[in-house]
Structures are given as structure tokens and as C-alpha cells.
Tab-separated table of C-alpha atoms in Angstrom:
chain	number	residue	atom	x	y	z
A	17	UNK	CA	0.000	0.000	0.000
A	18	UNK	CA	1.025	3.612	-1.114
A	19	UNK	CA	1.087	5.662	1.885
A	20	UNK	CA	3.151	8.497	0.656
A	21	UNK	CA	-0.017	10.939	1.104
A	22	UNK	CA	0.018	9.953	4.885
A	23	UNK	CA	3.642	10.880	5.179
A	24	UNK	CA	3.494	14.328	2.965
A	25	UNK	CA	1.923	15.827	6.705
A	26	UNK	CA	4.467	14.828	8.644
A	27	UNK	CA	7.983	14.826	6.601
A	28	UNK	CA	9.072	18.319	8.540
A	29	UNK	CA	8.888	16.340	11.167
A	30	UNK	CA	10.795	13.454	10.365
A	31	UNK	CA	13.472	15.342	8.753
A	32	UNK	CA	13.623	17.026	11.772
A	33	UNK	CA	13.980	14.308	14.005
A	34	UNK	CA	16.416	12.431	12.510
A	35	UNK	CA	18.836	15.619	12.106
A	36	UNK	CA	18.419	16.068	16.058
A	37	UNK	CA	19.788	12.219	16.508
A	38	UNK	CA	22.361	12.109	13.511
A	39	UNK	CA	23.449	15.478	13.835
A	40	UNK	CA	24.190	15.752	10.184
A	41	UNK	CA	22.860	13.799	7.257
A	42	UNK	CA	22.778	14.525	3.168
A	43	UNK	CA	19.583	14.194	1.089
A	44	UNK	CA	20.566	10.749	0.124
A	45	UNK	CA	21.189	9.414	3.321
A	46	UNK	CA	17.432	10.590	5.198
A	47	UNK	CA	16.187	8.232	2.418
A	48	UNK	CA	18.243	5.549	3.343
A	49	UNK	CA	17.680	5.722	7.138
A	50	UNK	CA	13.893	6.465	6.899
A	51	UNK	CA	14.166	3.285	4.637
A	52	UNK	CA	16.080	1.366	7.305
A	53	UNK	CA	14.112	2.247	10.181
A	54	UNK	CA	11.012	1.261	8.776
A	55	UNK	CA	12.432	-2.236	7.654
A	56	UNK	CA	11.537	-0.696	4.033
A	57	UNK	CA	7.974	0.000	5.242
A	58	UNK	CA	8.012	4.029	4.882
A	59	UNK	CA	9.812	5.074	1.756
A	60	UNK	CA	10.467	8.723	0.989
A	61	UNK	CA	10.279	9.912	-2.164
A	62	UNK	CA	13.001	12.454	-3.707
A	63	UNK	CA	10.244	14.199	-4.992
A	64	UNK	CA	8.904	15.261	-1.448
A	65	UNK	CA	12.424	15.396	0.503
A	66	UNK	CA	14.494	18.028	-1.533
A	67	UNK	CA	11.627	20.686	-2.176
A	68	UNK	CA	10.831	19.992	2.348
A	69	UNK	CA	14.820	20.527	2.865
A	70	UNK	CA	15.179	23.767	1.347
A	71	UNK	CA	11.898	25.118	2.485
A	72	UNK	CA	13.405	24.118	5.978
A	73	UNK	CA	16.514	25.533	5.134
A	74	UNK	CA	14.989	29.054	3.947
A	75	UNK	CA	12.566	28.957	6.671
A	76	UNK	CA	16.344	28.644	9.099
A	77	UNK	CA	15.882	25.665	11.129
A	78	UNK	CA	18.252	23.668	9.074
A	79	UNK	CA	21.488	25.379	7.701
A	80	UNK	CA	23.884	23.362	5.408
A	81	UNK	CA	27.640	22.865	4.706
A	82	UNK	CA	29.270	21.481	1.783
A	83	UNK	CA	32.280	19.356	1.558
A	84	UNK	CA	34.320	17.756	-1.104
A	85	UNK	CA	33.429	13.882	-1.210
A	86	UNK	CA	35.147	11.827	-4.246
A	87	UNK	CA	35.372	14.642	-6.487
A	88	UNK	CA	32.281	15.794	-5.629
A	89	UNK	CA	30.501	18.217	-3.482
A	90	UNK	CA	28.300	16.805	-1.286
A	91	UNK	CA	25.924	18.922	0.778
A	92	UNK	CA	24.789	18.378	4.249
A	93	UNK	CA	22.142	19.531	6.576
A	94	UNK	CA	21.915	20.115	10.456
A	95	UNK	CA	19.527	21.677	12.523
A	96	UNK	CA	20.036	25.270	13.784
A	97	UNK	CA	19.009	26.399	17.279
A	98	UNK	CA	15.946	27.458	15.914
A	99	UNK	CA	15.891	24.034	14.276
A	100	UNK	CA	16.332	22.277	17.881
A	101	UNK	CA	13.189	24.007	19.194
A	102	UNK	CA	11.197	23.341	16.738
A	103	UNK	CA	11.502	19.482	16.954
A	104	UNK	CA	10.017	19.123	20.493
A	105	UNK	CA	7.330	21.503	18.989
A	106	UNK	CA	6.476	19.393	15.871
A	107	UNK	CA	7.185	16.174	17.821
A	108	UNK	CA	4.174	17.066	20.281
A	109	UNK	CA	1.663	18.572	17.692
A	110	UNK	CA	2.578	15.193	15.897
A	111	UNK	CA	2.349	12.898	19.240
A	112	UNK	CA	-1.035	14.816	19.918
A	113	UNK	CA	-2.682	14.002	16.229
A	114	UNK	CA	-1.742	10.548	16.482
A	115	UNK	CA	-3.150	10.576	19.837
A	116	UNK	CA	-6.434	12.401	18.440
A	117	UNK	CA	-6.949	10.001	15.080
A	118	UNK	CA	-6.134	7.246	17.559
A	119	UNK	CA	-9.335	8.370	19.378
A	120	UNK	CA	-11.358	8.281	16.274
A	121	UNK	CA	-10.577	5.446	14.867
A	122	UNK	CA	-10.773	3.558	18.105
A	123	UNK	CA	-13.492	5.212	20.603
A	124	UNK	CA	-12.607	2.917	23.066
A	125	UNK	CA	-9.101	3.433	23.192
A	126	UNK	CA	-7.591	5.749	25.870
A	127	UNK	CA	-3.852	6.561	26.389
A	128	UNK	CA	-1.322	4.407	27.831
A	129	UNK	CA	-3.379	1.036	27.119
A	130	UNK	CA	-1.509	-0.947	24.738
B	254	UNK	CA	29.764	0.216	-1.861
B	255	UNK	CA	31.696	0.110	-4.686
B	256	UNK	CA	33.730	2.784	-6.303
B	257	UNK	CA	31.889	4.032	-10.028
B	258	UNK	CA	33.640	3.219	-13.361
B	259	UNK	CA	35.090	6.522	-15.428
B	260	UNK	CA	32.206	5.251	-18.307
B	261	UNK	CA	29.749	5.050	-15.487
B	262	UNK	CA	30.224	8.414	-14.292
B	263	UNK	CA	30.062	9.890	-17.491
B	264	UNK	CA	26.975	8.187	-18.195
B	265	UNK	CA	25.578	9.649	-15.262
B	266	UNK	CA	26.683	13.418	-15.720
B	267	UNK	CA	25.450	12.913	-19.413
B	268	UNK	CA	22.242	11.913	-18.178
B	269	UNK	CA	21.960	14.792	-15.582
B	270	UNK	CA	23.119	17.648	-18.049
B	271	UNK	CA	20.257	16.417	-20.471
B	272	UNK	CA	18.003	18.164	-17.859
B	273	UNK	CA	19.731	21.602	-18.321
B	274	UNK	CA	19.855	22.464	-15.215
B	275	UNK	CA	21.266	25.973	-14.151
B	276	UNK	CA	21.276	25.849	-10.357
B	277	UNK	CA	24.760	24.416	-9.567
B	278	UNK	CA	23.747	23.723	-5.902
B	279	UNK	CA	20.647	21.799	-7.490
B	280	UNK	CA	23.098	20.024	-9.935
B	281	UNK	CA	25.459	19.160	-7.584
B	282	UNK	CA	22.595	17.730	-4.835
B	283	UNK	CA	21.343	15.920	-7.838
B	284	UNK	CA	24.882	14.400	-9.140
B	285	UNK	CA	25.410	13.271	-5.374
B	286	UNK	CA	21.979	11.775	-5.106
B	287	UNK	CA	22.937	9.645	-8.061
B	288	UNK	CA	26.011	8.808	-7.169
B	289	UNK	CA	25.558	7.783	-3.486
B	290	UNK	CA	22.318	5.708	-5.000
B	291	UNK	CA	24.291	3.963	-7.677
B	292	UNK	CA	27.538	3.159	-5.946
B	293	UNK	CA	24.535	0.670	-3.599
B	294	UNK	CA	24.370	-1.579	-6.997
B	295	UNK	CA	26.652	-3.970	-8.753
B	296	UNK	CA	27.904	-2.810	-12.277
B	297	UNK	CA	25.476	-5.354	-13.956
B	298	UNK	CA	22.417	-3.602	-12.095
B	299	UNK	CA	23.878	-0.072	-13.253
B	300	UNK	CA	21.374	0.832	-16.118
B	301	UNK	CA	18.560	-0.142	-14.946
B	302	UNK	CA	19.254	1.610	-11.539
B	303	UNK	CA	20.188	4.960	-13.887
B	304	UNK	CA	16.804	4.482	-15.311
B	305	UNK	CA	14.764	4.162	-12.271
B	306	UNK	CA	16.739	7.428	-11.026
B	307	UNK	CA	15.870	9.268	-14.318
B	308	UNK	CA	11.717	8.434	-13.675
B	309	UNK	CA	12.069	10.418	-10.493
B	310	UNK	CA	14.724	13.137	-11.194
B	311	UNK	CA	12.445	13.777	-14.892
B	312	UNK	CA	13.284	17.047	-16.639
B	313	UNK	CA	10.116	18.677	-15.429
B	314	UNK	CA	10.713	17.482	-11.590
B	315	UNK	CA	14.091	19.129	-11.190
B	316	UNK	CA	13.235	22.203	-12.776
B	317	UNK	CA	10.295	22.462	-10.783
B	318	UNK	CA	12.908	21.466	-7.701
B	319	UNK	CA	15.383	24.693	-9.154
B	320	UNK	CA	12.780	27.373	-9.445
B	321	UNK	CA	11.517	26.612	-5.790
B	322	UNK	CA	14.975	26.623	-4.607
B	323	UNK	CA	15.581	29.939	-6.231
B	324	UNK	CA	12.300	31.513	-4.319
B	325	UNK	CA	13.263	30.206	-1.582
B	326	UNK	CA	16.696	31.353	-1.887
B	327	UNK	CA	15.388	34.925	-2.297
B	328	UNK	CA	13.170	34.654	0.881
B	329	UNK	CA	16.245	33.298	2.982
B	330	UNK	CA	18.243	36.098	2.094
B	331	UNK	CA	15.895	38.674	2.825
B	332	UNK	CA	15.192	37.350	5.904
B	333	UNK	CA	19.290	36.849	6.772
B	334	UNK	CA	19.812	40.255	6.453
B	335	UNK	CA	16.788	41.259	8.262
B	336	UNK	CA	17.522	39.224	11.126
B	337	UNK	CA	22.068	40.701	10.749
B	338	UNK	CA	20.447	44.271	10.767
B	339	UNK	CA	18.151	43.523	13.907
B	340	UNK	CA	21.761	42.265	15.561
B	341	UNK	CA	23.181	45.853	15.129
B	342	UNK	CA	20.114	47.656	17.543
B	343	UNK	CA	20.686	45.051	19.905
B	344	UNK	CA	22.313	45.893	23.274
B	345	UNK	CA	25.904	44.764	22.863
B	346	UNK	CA	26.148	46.284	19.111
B	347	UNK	CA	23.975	49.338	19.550
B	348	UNK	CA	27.153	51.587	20.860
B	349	UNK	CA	28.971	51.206	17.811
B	350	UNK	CA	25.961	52.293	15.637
B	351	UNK	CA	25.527	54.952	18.008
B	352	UNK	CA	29.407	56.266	17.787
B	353	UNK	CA	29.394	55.923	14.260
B	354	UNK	CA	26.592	58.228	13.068
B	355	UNK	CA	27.656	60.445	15.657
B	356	UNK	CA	31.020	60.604	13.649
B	357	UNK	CA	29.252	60.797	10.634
B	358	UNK	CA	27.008	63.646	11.600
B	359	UNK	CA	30.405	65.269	12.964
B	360	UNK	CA	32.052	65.049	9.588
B	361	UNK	CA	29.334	66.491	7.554
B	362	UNK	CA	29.758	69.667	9.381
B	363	UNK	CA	32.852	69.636	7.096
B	364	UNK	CA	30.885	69.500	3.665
B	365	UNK	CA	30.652	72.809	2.217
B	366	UNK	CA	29.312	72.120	-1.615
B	367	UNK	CA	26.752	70.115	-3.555
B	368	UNK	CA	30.055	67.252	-4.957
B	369	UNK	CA	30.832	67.498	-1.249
B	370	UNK	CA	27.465	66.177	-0.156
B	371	UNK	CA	27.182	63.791	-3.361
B	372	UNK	CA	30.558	62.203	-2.227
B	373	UNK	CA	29.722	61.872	1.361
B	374	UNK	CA	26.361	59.765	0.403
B	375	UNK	CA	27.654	57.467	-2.137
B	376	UNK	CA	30.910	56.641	-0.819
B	377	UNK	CA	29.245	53.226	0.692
B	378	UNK	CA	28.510	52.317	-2.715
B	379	UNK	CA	31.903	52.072	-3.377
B	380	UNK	CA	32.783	49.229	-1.652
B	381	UNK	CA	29.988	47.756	-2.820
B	382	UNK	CA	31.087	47.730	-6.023
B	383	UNK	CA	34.525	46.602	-4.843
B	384	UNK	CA	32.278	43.698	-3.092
B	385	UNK	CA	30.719	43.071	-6.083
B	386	UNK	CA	33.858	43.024	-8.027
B	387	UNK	CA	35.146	40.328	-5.517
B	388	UNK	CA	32.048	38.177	-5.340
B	389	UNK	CA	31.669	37.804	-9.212
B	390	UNK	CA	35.157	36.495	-8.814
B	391	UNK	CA	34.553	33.988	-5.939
B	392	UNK	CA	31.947	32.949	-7.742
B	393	UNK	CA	33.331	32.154	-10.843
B	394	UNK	CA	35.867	29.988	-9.786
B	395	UNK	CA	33.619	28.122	-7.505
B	396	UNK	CA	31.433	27.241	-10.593
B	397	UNK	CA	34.449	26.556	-12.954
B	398	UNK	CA	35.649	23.670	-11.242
B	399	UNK	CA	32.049	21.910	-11.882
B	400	UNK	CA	31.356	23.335	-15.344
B	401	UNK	CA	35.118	21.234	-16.076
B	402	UNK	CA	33.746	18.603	-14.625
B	403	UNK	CA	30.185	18.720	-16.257
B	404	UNK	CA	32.068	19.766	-19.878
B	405	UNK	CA	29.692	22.464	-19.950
B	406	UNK	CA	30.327	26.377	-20.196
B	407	UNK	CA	26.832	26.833	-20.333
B	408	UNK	CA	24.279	29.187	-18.130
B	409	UNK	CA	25.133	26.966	-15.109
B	410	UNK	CA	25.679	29.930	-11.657
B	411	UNK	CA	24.936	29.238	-7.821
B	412	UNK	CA	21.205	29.753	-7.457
B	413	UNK	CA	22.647	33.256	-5.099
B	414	UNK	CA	24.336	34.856	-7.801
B	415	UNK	CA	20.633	36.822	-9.016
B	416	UNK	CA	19.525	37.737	-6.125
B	417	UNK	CA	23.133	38.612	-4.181
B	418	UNK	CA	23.579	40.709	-7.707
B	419	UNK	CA	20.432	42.112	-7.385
B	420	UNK	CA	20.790	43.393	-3.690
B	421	UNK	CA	23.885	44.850	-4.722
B	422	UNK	CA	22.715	46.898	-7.403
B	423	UNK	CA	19.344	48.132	-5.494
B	424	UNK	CA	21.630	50.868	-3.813
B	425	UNK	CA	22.932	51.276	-7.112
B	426	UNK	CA	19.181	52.223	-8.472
B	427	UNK	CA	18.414	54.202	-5.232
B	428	UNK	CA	22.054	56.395	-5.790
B	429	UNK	CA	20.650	57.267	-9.558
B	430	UNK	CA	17.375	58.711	-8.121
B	431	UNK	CA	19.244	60.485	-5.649
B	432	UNK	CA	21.424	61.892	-8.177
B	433	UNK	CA	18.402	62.997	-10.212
B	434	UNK	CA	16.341	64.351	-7.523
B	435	UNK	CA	19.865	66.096	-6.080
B	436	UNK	CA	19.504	69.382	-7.514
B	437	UNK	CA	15.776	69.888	-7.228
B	438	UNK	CA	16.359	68.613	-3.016
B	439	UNK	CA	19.771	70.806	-2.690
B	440	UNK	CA	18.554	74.312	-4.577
B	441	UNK	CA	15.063	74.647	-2.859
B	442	UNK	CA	15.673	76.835	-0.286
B	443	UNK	CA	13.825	75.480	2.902
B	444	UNK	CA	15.536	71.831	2.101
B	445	UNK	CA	19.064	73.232	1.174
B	446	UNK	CA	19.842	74.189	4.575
B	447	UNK	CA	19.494	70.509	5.585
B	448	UNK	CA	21.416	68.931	3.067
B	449	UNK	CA	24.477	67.867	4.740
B	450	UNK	CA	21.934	66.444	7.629
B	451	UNK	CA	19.733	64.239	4.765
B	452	UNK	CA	23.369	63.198	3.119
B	453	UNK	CA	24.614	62.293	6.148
B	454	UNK	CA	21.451	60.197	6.740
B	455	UNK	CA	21.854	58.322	3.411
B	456	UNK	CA	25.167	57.671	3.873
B	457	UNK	CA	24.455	55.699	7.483
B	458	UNK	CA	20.957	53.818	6.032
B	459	UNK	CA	23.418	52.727	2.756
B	460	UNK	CA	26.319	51.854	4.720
B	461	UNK	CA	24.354	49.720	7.031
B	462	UNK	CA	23.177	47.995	4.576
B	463	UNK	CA	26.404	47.648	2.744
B	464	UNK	CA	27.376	45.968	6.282
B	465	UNK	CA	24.373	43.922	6.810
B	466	UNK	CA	24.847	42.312	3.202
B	467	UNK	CA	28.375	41.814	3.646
B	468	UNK	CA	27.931	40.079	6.603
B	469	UNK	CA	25.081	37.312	4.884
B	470	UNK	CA	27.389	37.294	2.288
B	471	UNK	CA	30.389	36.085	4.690
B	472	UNK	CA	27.527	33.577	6.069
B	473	UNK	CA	26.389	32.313	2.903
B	474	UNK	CA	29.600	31.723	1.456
B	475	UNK	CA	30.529	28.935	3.817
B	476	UNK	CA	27.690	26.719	3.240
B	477	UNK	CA	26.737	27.893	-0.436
B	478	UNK	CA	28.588	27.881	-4.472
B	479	UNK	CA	29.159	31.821	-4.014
């Protein structure tokens, strides 16, 4: 099943995330550890990723630095200070819709029950 | 991993430059994008790997990829220097603005004639264009090294060449009105007594932001082709 459209809402948020554990990571690489995270589950698409990184990047929570890999530039993002606050922001807004769609999908469910 | 063939990577910067892109930071994202993807496949996998890659990265994806990048590339600047000129009022940086347009208002006690006053308020300018001068250099060399690479000496620039060209001439523009509104604001008489104060003026709002966009410059050039 394609579940790209579920993920459009919440790659910020991911990107985010994994820059605040990995402390740098190139386009390429996000791919690759969403990829391998999700034992191949989630996939994101390069079509999605680059346009989110340099809105991110413009908007300043991620800035970039470029380095010379095998002939080649290679260009990496981290997460800025403004970056880093904004993860524990998007992480709860994210937490709290999951919580909420959890809810209405499940009436019965309640927080903390497995 | 394995290290790409010569043939291989020549197939692959072929395949990229049929997309004419001009952006070299989008070129060079794409370029490592292949790359790093590629290197994950055995040499008998190769082609049809550079195929898949060419379904996403299509001709109308990364252009659509370049001319968001250059929007937002215009926003981020705007905002960089917004946020470098909002440093300068704050309380550790605020004495130095202070001292300097008090010097400035002290020298323009000096300025006795109209070339005088013209002098005083475009001298900023000129080290803009020595700025300009420099960055156009920078620049090209940064690029050259990847246009040899791509065999290409086509339009290919950083995506912040426009708009760092463009706030560089903007002063340029403004100095020309001055110049042609000069003798209308110095010869009528209830302005004309003021005219060293409203030079003086211009020359602190234009050197500020001389400063200010040298300073995103000096930012932007670490992480950026410029």
C-alpha cells in the first residue's frame, strides 16, 4: 500500500527528528535511514524530501555545509538552534494528532493502554 | 559500496546535463543523489538503476525542484539580512551604531558644496562595487571547477548569484534617483539648509546595509557555491 499521502503531513517532522539524533545527514542518506528504520515500510520519495529541505533551510531551522566527497561536493544539513526548538514543537503537535486520530478510529481506546 | 567506473560516471553526468539544469547547488545535490544511489548496486544492475533514477529526477521534476529553490533562496536572504540588521540595535552592538553616526554627523559639518554632499552619500557604494567586483570572482571559480567537470560552459551559476547581484545593485538604483532628484532637493531653499543632515542620513541607512549584506554574504559563502 502507497502511503506516501500519509507521510506528505508529517515529513518536517521526520526530517527534523532524525537531524536532532544524527546530527548531520545529506539528502541521500534521510532516504536511506527512513528506509532502514522502517524495515523498508516508509519510503520517501526524492520528490517530497528536496523541495521539504530547502523550504526548511529558507525557513532557518536547518542550515547546510558542503564538503568535497570523491570529487564531488556533497551537501549536508543540520539543525540550527531554531531548528532544535522546533523538533520538540512538531514532535508534540505530531504525538497529539496521532493521539487524536487514535481516538477516532478507536473510541474505546484511551492513552497508555496498549 | 563500490567505487563508479570513469564510463559510469560519465553516463551519469550525461544523463543529468540532459536536464539543463542551471542551479549548480541543485546540480550538484542531484549528481550526489545519483552517485551515493548507484555506488549501492553492482555494475550489472547499473542501467537499470540509472533508469529508475531518471523516472524520479524527470526534466520537469528538477526544474520544478530549481525554481523553488531559487524563491526560496530569495526569501532566505531577505530574511538573513533582516535578522544581521536587527543584531546591530541590539544591546551589545547598539554603541557602535551609536558612535558611528555620531562621527558621521560630525564630519558632515565639514561638507561645504553640492560634490561634497554627493561624495559623502555614495561613498558606501563604493565598496559595494569593490564587493561586487570580488564576489563575481569567488563565484566564478567556484562554478568553474564543476562546469570542467560537467564539460559544460553553459548558463550553469549558484542559485545566489541573481539575487546577491540584485541586492547589490538596489543601492545602485536608489544612488541614480538620488542623483536625479539632487539638484531639485539641494537648490530649494527650505531643504538646502538641511542637506548635509539628509546626506549624512543616506550615507548611514546605505552603509548599514552595505554591512548587513556583507555580513550574509560572509555567512552564505561557507555553506553555499558563491
Amino acid at each position: 500500500m502507497s502511503n506516501n499521502n500519509l507521510i506528505k503531513g508529517s515529513l518536517q517532522t521526520i526530517i527534523l527528528k532524525l537531524l536532532e539524533e544524527n546530527d548531520r545527514m545529506y539528502g541521500y542518506e534521510i532516504t536511506q535511514k527512513v528506509k532502514e528504520l522502517t524495515e523498508g515500510e516508509i519510503k520517501i520519495t526524492e520528490g517530497a524530501l528536496y523541495p521539504a529541505l530547502h523550504k526548511l533551510e529558507a525557513e532557518g531551522m536547518l542550515t547546510t555545509e558542503i564538503e568535497q566527497v570523491d570529487n564531488r561536493v556533497r551537501k549536508y544539513y543540520s539543525l540550527t538552534k531554531d531548528g532544535q526548538k522546533e523538533v520538540s514543537a512538531k514532535m508534540s503537535e505530531l504525538q497529539s494528532f496521532v493521539g487524536n486520530l487514535q481516538r477516532i478510529l478507536d473510541p474505546e481506546w484511551k492513552p497508555g493502554l496498549a | 559500496m563500490r567505487q563508479l567506473t570513469d564510463i559510469e560516471l560519465q553516463e551519469i553526468r550525461k544523463a543529468i546535463m540532459r536536464k539543463e539544469i542551471s542551479s549548480a547547488e541543485i546540480l550538484m545535490e542531484v549528481y550526489d543523489h545519483y552517485i551515493s544511489h548507484l555506488q549501492e548496486f553492482s555494475e550489472e544492475e547499473f542501467n537499470e538503476q540509472l533508469f529508475e533514477l531518471e523516472q524520479k529526477f524527470t526534466y520537469a521534476y528538477c526544474h520544478a525542484l530549481q525554481a523553488k529553490f531559487n524563491k526560496e533562496i530569495r526569501k532566505e536572504l531577505s530574511s538573513l539580512q533582516w535578522q544581521v540588521l536587527k543584531k546591530y540595535f541590539c544591546f551589545s552592538k547598539i554603541l557602535y551604531v551609536i558612535i558611528f553616526s555620531f562621527l558621521a554627523f560630525q564630519m558632515s559639518r565639514f561638507v561645504t558644496d553640492q560634490k561634497e554632499i554627493a561624495i559623502l552619500m555614495l561613498s558606501p557604494l563604493l565598496i559595494l562595487a569593490g564587493a561586487h567586483i570580488f564576489f563575481l570572482i569567488k563565484s566564478h571559480f567556484r562554478i568553474k571547477a564543476i562546469k570542467k567537470d560537467f564539460n559544460t560552459a553553459g548558463s550553469l551559476q549558484s542559485s545566489l548569484s541573481y539575487p546577491f547581484s540584485e541586492k547589490l545593485y538596489l543601492p545602485g538604483m536608489m544612488a541614480y534617483g538620488i542623483m536625479w532628484s539632487a539638484e531639485w532637493i539641494f537648490n530649494s531653499n527650505p531643504i538646502a539648509n538641511l542637506a548635509p543632515s539628509i546626506a549624512v542620513i543616506i550615507f548611514i541607512i546605505l552603509s548599514i546595509y552595505v554591512l548587513t549584506l556583507l555580513e550574509v554574504w560572509q555567512i552564505k559563502s561557507k555553506t553555499a557555491l558563491v
